[in-house]
Amino acid sequence: MKVYETTEIKNISLLGSKGSGKTTLAEAMLLECGVINRRGSVTSGNTVCDYFPVEKEYGYSVFSTIFYAETAGKKLNFFDCPGADDFVGNAVTALNVTDAGLILVNTQYGVEVGTQNIFRTASGLKKPLAFCLNKIDAETADYDNVVEQLKDIFGPKVTVAQFPTACGPGLNAIIDVIKMKMYTFGPNGGAGKEEDIPAEFMSKAEELHATLVENAAENDEALMEKFFEEGDLSTDEILDGMRKGMIDSSIYPVFCCSAEKDMGVHELMDRLASIVPYASEMPAVKNNAGEEVKLDENGPVSIFFFKTTIEPHIGEVSYFKVMSGTLETGADLNNANRGSKERMAQIFCVCGQIRTQVDKLRAGDIGAAVKLKDVRRGNTLNEKGCEHVFDFIKYPAPKYQRAVRPINESDAEKLSEILNRMHEEDPTWLVEQSKELKQTILSGQGEFHLRTLKWRVENNDKMQIVFDEPKIPYRETITKAARADYRHKKQSGGAGQFGEVHLIVEPYTEGMPAPDTYRFGSQEFKMSVRDTQEIPLEWGGKLVVCNCIVGGAIDARFIPAIVKGLMDRMEQGPLTGSYARDVRVCIYDGKMHPVDSNEISFRLAGRNAFSEAFRNANPKVLEPVYDVEVLVPSDVMGDVMSDLQGRRGVVMGMSSENGFEKISARVPLKEMSSYSTALSSITGGRSSFSMKFSAYELVPGDVQEKLLKAYAEQQED
Ligand SMILES: Nc1nc2c(ncn2[C@@H]2O[C@H](COP(=O)(O)OP(=O)(O)OP(=O)(O)O)[C@@H](O)[C@H]2O)c(=O)[nH]1
Ligand SMILES: [Mg+2]
C-alpha cells in the first residue's frame, strides 16, 4: 500500500440516525475501492463494519468501525459510527479524531431526532459537516421535501450539490450541480456514466448551481470577485470554495445516493475527496500543556490511542491517530501516561477486521496495532525527547443506571474485572462500587446500551448477570436547632466507662455567623467558641464542630473521640441510615470521671447525644434532583409534559430548537429510573434527553414517611 502524505489524508465520520444506512454505505464504498469484491448486508450479518457477534445478533452497529478508501489519489479514513443515541460515545470519539462528518439522512423519513442529536454533537465540536440523503431508491422517498426540511431546521447554509432525477425503485440517475453533469447507473450501480443534463432538468440544475456557486464563493474574496465578474466558477474553484466553506461551517453541502443499490456512492467519495478540509487546515489540537501540535509529518513522532477493543480471534487491538511525525514499523516509543516503553513491531491500516500491514504512517493518518504490551485507551506514545500528552475527548454524562450483580455470587470479582475491561472499550460505560448503596452501579447512555453490555458478558464471558433497580443515595439533614445531653456510664468488674456530652445541633449554611446565644424554652445558652473544625464530607456538604467547652468540663484530648462519635452518625443518619450533611454542632458542656473516662466513652456519648439532638431538630430526608432536558417533536409535547409532572418533575422552561421542542425540567432521581424506556414509548422513539445532577432537595412529607417506615422495618429485621 502506498504511503500517503499528510496532505493526501482525510478523515471522515459517517454519522446519522439509526438505520440511515451508514454500514451499508461503508460496504458499497469498500466494494467501489476494490477492498472487497462481494458485498455483504446488515441483515445477513456479513458486512465489513458490523463484524462483532453482538452486532450480527442485533442487526445494527454497536461500535464505530474504521475503514479506508483510496480514491482520487487520496486516502479517506472513515469511521462508520453507530446511529443509536445510546452509542453516542463512539461518535464522540470518531468526531474528535476526524476532520469532518458526513450525516446520512434516511430520505424515507427525513430529519429524525437522531439526525438532530448528532448534528448538535458535531457542531458543538466545530466539525465541518455535509449531508447525504440515502435510500433515495425507496418507494416513499421525497428528495425535495427532505431538502426543504433540512433548510428549515439547519438554515440557509444547507446547499444542494446533487439531486436524483427520480426517487423510488426506478432510480437510475443523479444530477450533480457542481460539475453540471448527470450520472446514470445500470441495475447493479457502480460508477455512474457521465452524461449531459437533459433539457427537462436543466432549469432546476441551473438554479441549484447558481446558489451553490454563490455559497461556495462567499468565503473567499478572490472567488467572490471572479464570480461577480464572470457570473460562474470552474468546477475546481467551486470545490475549493466548498472546502474552505466547510472549515468554518459556512456551508453544509447535500449529496445523495442509494447505498443499497450502490448508486451515487462512487461520485460521493470523489466529491468528499475534494471538499473535506485537509487536517492541516483545521485548528491544531492542543496537548495537555496547552501547546498546539501541528500535523507535521517531519515533526517528532507522537501517536494517540483513542480506542481499544477485544476482537474475535485476535485479542486486543489498539487504534491510534498519528498526531505528529511519521510512525515507522519497529519504532520504540515511550508511553507518556504509563511510563512504559513500547515497540511498534507491526502497524496496520484497517478495514473492519481486515488488516493490511504497512511500513509507515504519516501525521494525520489512522492506524492499528495488535497485542501491545501496556497501552490503554487515551494513552499517548512518543519518540524519545517528545513529551506530548493528549486528552481532548470529552464524553457525555451517563443518563441510565442499573445495579448489576452476578447470579453466582462467587463471580463478583471476575465481573468487576470484566466491567473494567468493558469501560476501557467504551468510556461511556461507567462502573462504580458504591460503598454507600452497597451495590455495583453501572451507568450508561440508555437501556439499549446496558442491554448490549449484558449480552456481551453473557455470551462472550459466559457469565449470567442481573440488573436491579439502583438504590437512591438519600441524604439527611436538620431544619432547626436542638439540644441534647448524654451520659455514657458503665460499671462492670474492672475499669468503668464514663463520658458525658452536652451539645447543640443546627442546620449549617455556608457563611453563617459564629454561634452566639441559643434559647430552648426558658433556658438560654451562651457560647464562647474556642475552636472550630470544618469537615467537608465525601458525600457532599459539611459537618462543622465548634468546641465551646469552658472551665475544663471535658479535656481537649477527648474532643477528637467526640467528633468520631458525631461522624459515626453522619455516616449512618439517624432517620434512614443515609449519609447526613450540613450540620453544625456546638459541644458546650459535659463531665469527666478522673479514672473511668476514656476515648470510647466519649465517642459513644457524642454519638448518642448527636442522635437525640438530630431527631429533635426537625430532621428531613433529602433526595438528589436532576436537571433534565428533553427534545421531542411538538405533537407529543403535551404527553411528555404530563408524564414529567407525574414523576414529580417541575417544568422550568420550554423552547423550540431546530424544529423540535426542548423541555427543561427538574426531576427527582427516584422518578427517572425507567425514563428512557417510558419516553421512547410515548414518542415512538422520536426523542432524546439528557440529565445532570443538580442538587439535593427535601423529599415531600409522604415520601419521607414511607422511607422512615421502610428503614424502621429493615432495622427490626
Ligand atoms: N432501500 C434502501 N435501503 C437501505 C439503503 N441503505 C441501507 N438500507 C437498509 O437500511 C437498513 C439499515 O442500514 P444500516 O446500514 O445498518 O444502517 P446504519 O446507519 O448503519 O444503522 P446503525 O448502525 O444502527 O446506526 C438495512 O436493512 C439496509 O439494508 C438504501 O440506500 N436503500
Ligand atoms: Mg451501522
PDB file of C-alpha atoms in Angstrom, residues 506 512-518 525-534 544-550 584-588:
ATOM      1  CA  GLU A 506     -28.352  23.324  63.963  1.00  0.00           C
ATOM      2  CA  MET A 512     -23.316  31.660  58.661  1.00  0.00           C
ATOM      3  CA  PRO A 513     -22.203  33.743  61.669  1.00  0.00           C
ATOM      4  CA  ALA A 514     -20.313  32.111  64.560  1.00  0.00           C
ATOM      5  CA  PRO A 515     -22.534  30.613  67.285  1.00  0.00           C
ATOM      6  CA  ASP A 516     -23.597  33.049  69.980  1.00  0.00           C
ATOM      7  CA  THR A 517     -26.698  32.588  72.123  1.00  0.00           C
ATOM      8  CA  TYR A 518     -29.344  29.829  71.871  1.00  0.00           C
ATOM      9  CA  PHE A 525     -27.181  29.035  76.370  1.00  0.00           C
ATOM     10  CA  LYS A 526     -24.368  31.422  75.635  1.00  0.00           C
ATOM     11  CA  MET A 527     -21.479  30.022  73.601  1.00  0.00           C
ATOM     12  CA  SER A 528     -17.890  31.054  73.651  1.00  0.00           C
ATOM     13  CA  VAL A 529     -16.155  29.310  70.799  1.00  0.00           C
ATOM     14  CA  ARG A 530     -12.621  28.092  71.485  1.00  0.00           C
ATOM     15  CA  ASP A 531     -12.052  26.476  68.181  1.00  0.00           C
ATOM     16  CA  THR A 532     -13.962  25.424  65.023  1.00  0.00           C
ATOM     17  CA  GLN A 533     -13.387  22.408  62.847  1.00  0.00           C
ATOM     18  CA  GLU A 534     -14.883  22.314  59.339  1.00  0.00           C
ATOM     19  CA  VAL A 544     -18.870  21.843  61.403  1.00  0.00           C
ATOM     20  CA  VAL A 545     -17.879  21.244  65.002  1.00  0.00           C
ATOM     21  CA  CYS A 546     -17.409  24.137  67.455  1.00  0.00           C
ATOM     22  CA  ASN A 547     -15.623  23.404  70.674  1.00  0.00           C
ATOM     23  CA  CYS A 548     -17.365  25.705  73.206  1.00  0.00           C
ATOM     24  CA  ILE A 549     -16.271  23.876  76.365  1.00  0.00           C
ATOM     25  CA  VAL A 550     -15.492  26.226  79.216  1.00  0.00           C
ATOM     26  CA  ARG A 584     -23.186  22.473  62.847  1.00  0.00           C
ATOM     27  CA  VAL A 585     -22.582  21.079  66.310  1.00  0.00           C
ATOM     28  CA  CYS A 586     -21.595  23.104  69.380  1.00  0.00           C
ATOM     29  CA  ILE A 587     -20.148  20.942  72.130  1.00  0.00           C
ATOM     30  CA  TYR A 588     -20.550  23.230  75.102  1.00  0.00           C
TER      31      TYR A 588
END
